[in-house]
Amino acid sequence: MTPQDLSQGNLVDNVAFLRREIDRRMRYVIGCEPGRATLNDWRLALAFSLRDRIVDSWLASRRRVREEGLKRVYYLSMEFLIGRLISDAITNLGLEEASRQALASFGQDYDAVVAEEPDAALGNGGLGRLAACFLESMASIGLPAMGYGVRYDHGLFRQSFHDGWQVESPEDWLKRRNPWEFERPEDNQVIGFGGEMREDASGRAVWTPGETVMAAAYDTPIVGWKARWTDTLRLWAAKPTRIFDLERFNRGDFLGAAEQASLAQTLSRVLYPDDTTEHGRELRLKQEYFFTAASVRDILARFRDEHGDDLRKLPQKVAIQLNDTHPTIAAPELVRILVDENGFEVDEAIETARGVLNYTNHTLLPEALERWSTSLMWRVLPRHMRLIERIDDWHIRQNRARGVERPPSTWLIDHGETRMGNLAFVMANKVNGVSALHTDLMKKTVFHDFHVMHPDRIVNQTNGVTPRRWLTACNPPLRNLLLETIGDGWTEDLGKLEDLEPHLKDSAFLEKFAAAKRENKVRLSNWLKIRTGVEADPDALFDVQIKRIHEYKRQHLNLLEAIAHWNAIRREPDRDWIPRVRIFGGKAAPGYALAKQIIKLINDVAKVINADPLMRGRLVIAYPENYNVSAAEVIIPAADLSEQISTAGKEASGTGNMKFAMNGAPTIGTLDGANVEIRDLVGADDFFLFGLTAEEAVEERKRPDHAAAAISASPALQEAIEQIASGVFSPDDHHRFSAIAENLRRYDYFLVCSDFDDYAAAQRRVDEAYRKPLEWARMAATNTARVGWFSSDRTIRSYAREVWTADTAF
Ligand code: 26Q
């Protein structure tokens, strides 16, 4: 098996085909002569050429679903963190080598052309990236499915560092044209907000919205492995329902006439950066209702078209997944349509809606569970607020009938707020957590009372990631080694990575594994040099923490240990220290002040340590700006060590942890989220475990002096905190980091101090293991061989069976 065997058809034919297509597209779609084309023109011409093959598969998939009347799965998500679509297209069509050669025949460099495509960054982090992996897996296993979301004009902000501080600027992914989307004006929907609710003579509710906005449909084909199946991502853009008010215009009120337009356009203007402190923002609620209402109507229209008008049969043909509480308003919207527009009784409507809806929870942090003030809800969505009361009433009656009195924790409305997590729970057929530990904690904590009432409702669906993007596409050296060693079956059945097991004792194989890793490290080293100016020696240990910046994820624990390590090297500069490059990547929510301070701290510490002549490359810190999906694709394959160091009980799952392990980076981590399952599969010997367990963490917090006790027991920690507090890293402003230091010394809710010594000890075990290259390669390869279970194909098959009761088309 050679790399070329991944491609479909004959290479010579494919190159000739692509060459011809690219030339034609350049002329007749872009309107440009190849001799005068820019890099952007080339990436568009390539994308348009690939697109035709995807569309063939798309049309065939659609025909199959209709002809066979298959059940459809709808994934509703405020976020889809896709990255570049062109890489998925090329990988899944098997046209990488052909594209490379076709472009070369025009004198163009394939990597540069692909890199021209901006990331579709319509998400904040894990939840959004999970939605993107899920869509790709649904297509790859042939599940009839559709993603629904918002077509934001601006995705997640661009991050740059000004004097080490995060500065945000707007992102503009659509500026240079999006070749992947198809406008569907025939499917546009009018969505209403506000206004009044009355009852007509027969007692039926009549809602007259005060303002309306058009939801305009844009479809993107999501092609699966080998283009055997293609699903759809439908994103809604807000447009004014009328260009402007002609009457006002004629009266000479020109600005007033355009008012409606500007309001409509703000709705899909920008993605909300994950910001749990800024709650109750009206625009966010309107965004949620806007895309959700458009999607529900679209789903019902398709159902009628395919299966007729009997909406009681909805659960047989439709499953809707709510990605966290963000689209929960879909539940009362569905009930509203059934009752107000289709003559259902309220109870019957609720029961029908419950037959199609399911809810995935992604966090236990109580402050992150959405709540909307009822006064806002009455103003923006009066009919829905009324129906939420009716749903609450239904839930009470249901339980009374079984002799159960509802505890207050399960109320839908409390203290003038609607609790979306509770509404989602009540309206869902299945509720799931995203790792075994997280699901267990859901049952014991936030949804405990619900779990007692409905013991079969909560199920676990451990997250996964797509191996096509996160191994095949992003890691050519390792992919090629796998093809040569065990063939290509693993791409669609990642469990087959187990076939590596016999090779883990073969030193020739391990040397090749190490060589593949080194090739990736050289690439990352060059990338870091260009992006940060930092020199990273490819023979040093590449220690990586990339994820959103958050106190619970504890980038500051990593940094404190780096400072302690620096102190140790300075004290004994002549010891044979293992050279390490500590790589950070990630954005902070713009309103999260402490997270932004942590960013500045990382940059300030990096400046001091990187300039210290005593370090001689043995400790380097690199923090490239604007971490995103495309950056992850360069960084992950080159990592030696995966930092998964959240306070136990706080990270619902993590998905980066899976990507690193798959690419041959052992984890240093706590027993949190999916780390637990990774360690179970990889084996305790090949996982660097440290820290309190989730249960111990709860106990530790009850000790009033836990931080002080941990600090006084650890001279290294004490010294590092003192250095931060006294301005060693901020000579221009000695008090810059006193808030961080105070927080650690006094509260330390996330138990950085309590876990510090154990973490530092685990880091020294890492150093010792890294001294033995062959042994390290075995550990790295063992990780790759044993994490096939974390393919999102496995996750989606499991949802299809246990949550959606939906079949794949093949
Ligand atoms: C809420 C209200 C208002 C504005 C924004 C938000 C908001 C936006 C995004 C709240 C949360 C998010 C994102 C959450 C998230 O990414 N959670 C992660 O989900 C992953 C996939 O399941 C898990 O692996 C991670 O553990 C979890 O943190």
PDB file of N, CA and C and ligand atoms in Angstrom, residues 79 124-128 130 272-276 278-279 284 288 324 326 362-363 368 370 434 463 552-553 650-655, ligand 1:
ATOM      1  N   GLU A  79     -23.091  26.638  16.548  1.00  0.00           N
ATOM      2  CA  GLU A  79     -21.695  26.700  16.128  1.00  0.00           C
ATOM      3  C   GLU A  79     -21.308  25.526  15.236  1.00  0.00           C
ATOM      4  N   ASN A 124     -16.719  28.594  18.669  1.00  0.00           N
ATOM      5  CA  ASN A 124     -15.763  29.040  19.676  1.00  0.00           C
ATOM      6  C   ASN A 124     -14.685  28.016  19.975  1.00  0.00           C
ATOM      7  N   GLY A 125     -15.076  26.763  20.068  1.00  0.00           N
ATOM      8  CA  GLY A 125     -14.133  25.754  20.538  1.00  0.00           C
ATOM      9  C   GLY A 125     -14.725  24.367  20.384  1.00  0.00           C
ATOM     10  N   GLY A 126     -14.581  23.571  21.442  1.00  0.00           N
ATOM     11  CA  GLY A 126     -14.909  22.147  21.372  1.00  0.00           C
ATOM     12  C   GLY A 126     -16.303  21.811  20.849  1.00  0.00           C
ATOM     13  N   LEU A 127     -17.298  22.527  21.344  1.00  0.00           N
ATOM     14  CA  LEU A 127     -18.672  22.215  20.956  1.00  0.00           C
ATOM     15  C   LEU A 127     -18.885  22.440  19.456  1.00  0.00           C
ATOM     16  N   GLY A 128     -18.296  23.526  18.948  1.00  0.00           N
ATOM     17  CA  GLY A 128     -18.433  23.835  17.529  1.00  0.00           C
ATOM     18  C   GLY A 128     -17.629  22.889  16.651  1.00  0.00           C
ATOM     19  N   LEU A 130     -16.838  19.853  17.448  1.00  0.00           N
ATOM     20  CA  LEU A 130     -17.513  18.560  17.527  1.00  0.00           C
ATOM     21  C   LEU A 130     -18.617  18.481  16.469  1.00  0.00           C
ATOM     22  N   TYR A 272     -21.406  34.960  18.796  1.00  0.00           N
ATOM     23  CA  TYR A 272     -21.135  35.352  20.184  1.00  0.00           C
ATOM     24  C   TYR A 272     -19.913  34.602  20.704  1.00  0.00           C
ATOM     25  N   PRO A 273     -18.903  35.335  21.164  1.00  0.00           N
ATOM     26  CA  PRO A 273     -17.773  34.617  21.756  1.00  0.00           C
ATOM     27  C   PRO A 273     -18.232  34.046  23.091  1.00  0.00           C
ATOM     28  N   ASP A 274     -17.939  32.804  23.344  1.00  0.00           N
ATOM     29  CA  ASP A 274     -18.336  32.118  24.572  1.00  0.00           C
ATOM     30  C   ASP A 274     -18.060  33.034  25.746  1.00  0.00           C
ATOM     31  N   ASP A 275     -19.108  33.480  26.366  1.00  0.00           N
ATOM     32  CA  ASP A 275     -18.915  34.487  27.392  1.00  0.00           C
ATOM     33  C   ASP A 275     -19.957  34.279  28.461  1.00  0.00           C
ATOM     34  N   THR A 276     -19.604  33.445  29.400  1.00  0.00           N
ATOM     35  CA  THR A 276     -20.592  33.037  30.375  1.00  0.00           C
ATOM     36  C   THR A 276     -20.930  34.162  31.348  1.00  0.00           C
ATOM     37  N   GLU A 278     -21.522  37.316  30.449  1.00  0.00           N
ATOM     38  CA  GLU A 278     -22.417  38.299  29.839  1.00  0.00           C
ATOM     39  C   GLU A 278     -23.737  37.660  29.461  1.00  0.00           C
ATOM     40  N   HIS A 279     -24.595  37.486  30.408  1.00  0.00           N
ATOM     41  CA  HIS A 279     -25.833  36.778  30.132  1.00  0.00           C
ATOM     42  C   HIS A 279     -26.967  37.700  29.741  1.00  0.00           C
ATOM     43  N   ARG A 284     -28.639  37.730  21.388  1.00  0.00           N
ATOM     44  CA  ARG A 284     -28.321  36.304  21.391  1.00  0.00           C
ATOM     45  C   ARG A 284     -29.605  35.470  21.392  1.00  0.00           C
ATOM     46  N   GLU A 288     -30.831  32.821  18.550  1.00  0.00           N
ATOM     47  CA  GLU A 288     -31.206  31.437  18.827  1.00  0.00           C
ATOM     48  C   GLU A 288     -32.568  31.125  18.234  1.00  0.00           C
ATOM     49  N   ASP A 324     -26.267  21.404  22.937  1.00  0.00           N
ATOM     50  CA  ASP A 324     -26.372  22.192  24.157  1.00  0.00           C
ATOM     51  C   ASP A 324     -27.721  22.911  24.200  1.00  0.00           C
ATOM     52  N   HIS A 326     -28.423  25.935  23.525  1.00  0.00           N
ATOM     53  CA  HIS A 326     -28.552  27.103  22.635  1.00  0.00           C
ATOM     54  C   HIS A 326     -29.752  27.034  21.682  1.00  0.00           C
ATOM     55  N   HIS A 362     -23.020  19.927  27.394  1.00  0.00           N
ATOM     56  CA  HIS A 362     -21.566  20.007  27.237  1.00  0.00           C
ATOM     57  C   HIS A 362     -20.855  20.630  28.417  1.00  0.00           C
ATOM     58  N   THR A 363     -21.568  20.942  29.465  1.00  0.00           N
ATOM     59  CA  THR A 363     -20.871  21.553  30.596  1.00  0.00           C
ATOM     60  C   THR A 363     -21.662  21.377  31.886  1.00  0.00           C
ATOM     61  N   ALA A 368     -22.867  28.368  33.261  1.00  0.00           N
ATOM     62  CA  ALA A 368     -22.918  28.257  31.809  1.00  0.00           C
ATOM     63  C   ALA A 368     -24.252  27.724  31.300  1.00  0.00           C
ATOM     64  N   GLU A 370     -27.835  28.117  30.295  1.00  0.00           N
ATOM     65  CA  GLU A 370     -28.549  29.327  29.901  1.00  0.00           C
ATOM     66  C   GLU A 370     -29.833  29.546  30.703  1.00  0.00           C
ATOM     67  N   VAL A 434     -21.107  13.828  27.374  1.00  0.00           N
ATOM     68  CA  VAL A 434     -20.150  13.635  26.290  1.00  0.00           C
ATOM     69  C   VAL A 434     -18.909  12.840  26.694  1.00  0.00           C
ATOM     70  N   ASN A 463     -17.590  11.591  23.178  1.00  0.00           N
ATOM     71  CA  ASN A 463     -17.194  12.314  21.965  1.00  0.00           C
ATOM     72  C   ASN A 463     -16.186  11.536  21.129  1.00  0.00           C
ATOM     73  N   TYR A 552     -10.496  26.991  34.416  1.00  0.00           N
ATOM     74  CA  TYR A 552     -10.640  25.565  34.729  1.00  0.00           C
ATOM     75  C   TYR A 552      -9.707  24.696  33.893  1.00  0.00           C
ATOM     76  N   LYS A 553      -9.281  25.213  32.737  1.00  0.00           N
ATOM     77  CA  LYS A 553      -8.360  24.452  31.893  1.00  0.00           C
ATOM     78  C   LYS A 553      -6.910  24.590  32.387  1.00  0.00           C
ATOM     79  N   LYS A 650     -14.374  19.273  35.770  1.00  0.00           N
ATOM     80  CA  LYS A 650     -14.770  20.496  35.071  1.00  0.00           C
ATOM     81  C   LYS A 650     -14.776  20.388  33.543  1.00  0.00           C
ATOM     82  N   GLU A 651     -13.943  19.567  32.965  1.00  0.00           N
ATOM     83  CA  GLU A 651     -13.911  19.438  31.498  1.00  0.00           C
ATOM     84  C   GLU A 651     -14.866  18.319  31.111  1.00  0.00           C
ATOM     85  N   ALA A 652     -15.930  18.678  30.394  1.00  0.00           N
ATOM     86  CA  ALA A 652     -16.951  17.674  30.111  1.00  0.00           C
ATOM     87  C   ALA A 652     -16.344  16.467  29.395  1.00  0.00           C
ATOM     88  N   SER A 653     -15.548  16.731  28.373  1.00  0.00           N
ATOM     89  CA  SER A 653     -14.914  15.634  27.651  1.00  0.00           C
ATOM     90  C   SER A 653     -13.513  16.033  27.210  1.00  0.00           C
ATOM     91  N   GLY A 654     -13.457  17.105  26.409  1.00  0.00           N
ATOM     92  CA  GLY A 654     -12.232  17.406  25.695  1.00  0.00           C
ATOM     93  C   GLY A 654     -12.277  16.598  24.403  1.00  0.00           C
ATOM     94  N   THR A 655     -11.744  17.165  23.334  1.00  0.00           N
ATOM     95  CA  THR A 655     -11.617  16.429  22.075  1.00  0.00           C
ATOM     96  C   THR A 655     -10.203  16.591  21.533  1.00  0.00           C
TER      97      THR A 655
HETATM   98  C1  26Q B   1     -23.601  30.693  26.015  1.00  0.00           C
HETATM   99  C2  26Q B   1     -24.406  31.811  26.230  1.00  0.00           C
HETATM  100  C3  26Q B   1     -24.139  33.006  25.586  1.00  0.00           C
HETATM  101  C4  26Q B   1     -23.055  33.079  24.714  1.00  0.00           C
HETATM  102  C5  26Q B   1     -22.268  31.979  24.501  1.00  0.00           C
HETATM  103  C6  26Q B   1     -22.540  30.781  25.148  1.00  0.00           C
HETATM  104  C7  26Q B   1     -21.672  29.592  24.928  1.00  0.00           C
HETATM  105  C8  26Q B   1     -21.006  29.405  23.735  1.00  0.00           C
HETATM  106  C9  26Q B   1     -20.185  28.326  23.547  1.00  0.00           C
HETATM  107  C10 26Q B   1     -21.493  28.647  25.926  1.00  0.00           C
HETATM  108  C11 26Q B   1     -20.672  27.546  25.724  1.00  0.00           C
HETATM  109  C12 26Q B   1     -20.003  27.373  24.516  1.00  0.00           C
HETATM  110  C13 26Q B   1     -19.096  26.262  24.251  1.00  0.00           C
HETATM  111  C14 26Q B   1     -18.919  25.228  25.029  1.00  0.00           C
HETATM  112  C15 26Q B   1     -17.970  24.149  24.685  1.00  0.00           C
HETATM  113  O1  26Q B   1     -17.246  24.231  23.707  1.00  0.00           O
HETATM  114  N1  26Q B   1     -17.911  23.080  25.480  1.00  0.00           N
HETATM  115  C16 26Q B   1     -16.998  21.982  25.210  1.00  0.00           C
HETATM  116  O2  26Q B   1     -17.678  21.008  24.420  1.00  0.00           O
HETATM  117  C17 26Q B   1     -16.791  19.980  23.992  1.00  0.00           C
HETATM  118  C18 26Q B   1     -17.545  19.071  23.069  1.00  0.00           C
HETATM  119  O3  26Q B   1     -18.426  18.275  23.798  1.00  0.00           O
HETATM  120  C19 26Q B   1     -16.200  19.252  25.170  1.00  0.00           C
HETATM  121  O4  26Q B   1     -15.257  18.340  24.687  1.00  0.00           O
HETATM  122  C20 26Q B   1     -15.539  20.221  26.141  1.00  0.00           C
HETATM  123  O5  26Q B   1     -15.132  19.549  27.315  1.00  0.00           O
HETATM  124  C21 26Q B   1     -16.514  21.345  26.491  1.00  0.00           C
HETATM  125  O6  26Q B   1     -15.876  22.321  27.294  1.00  0.00           O
END
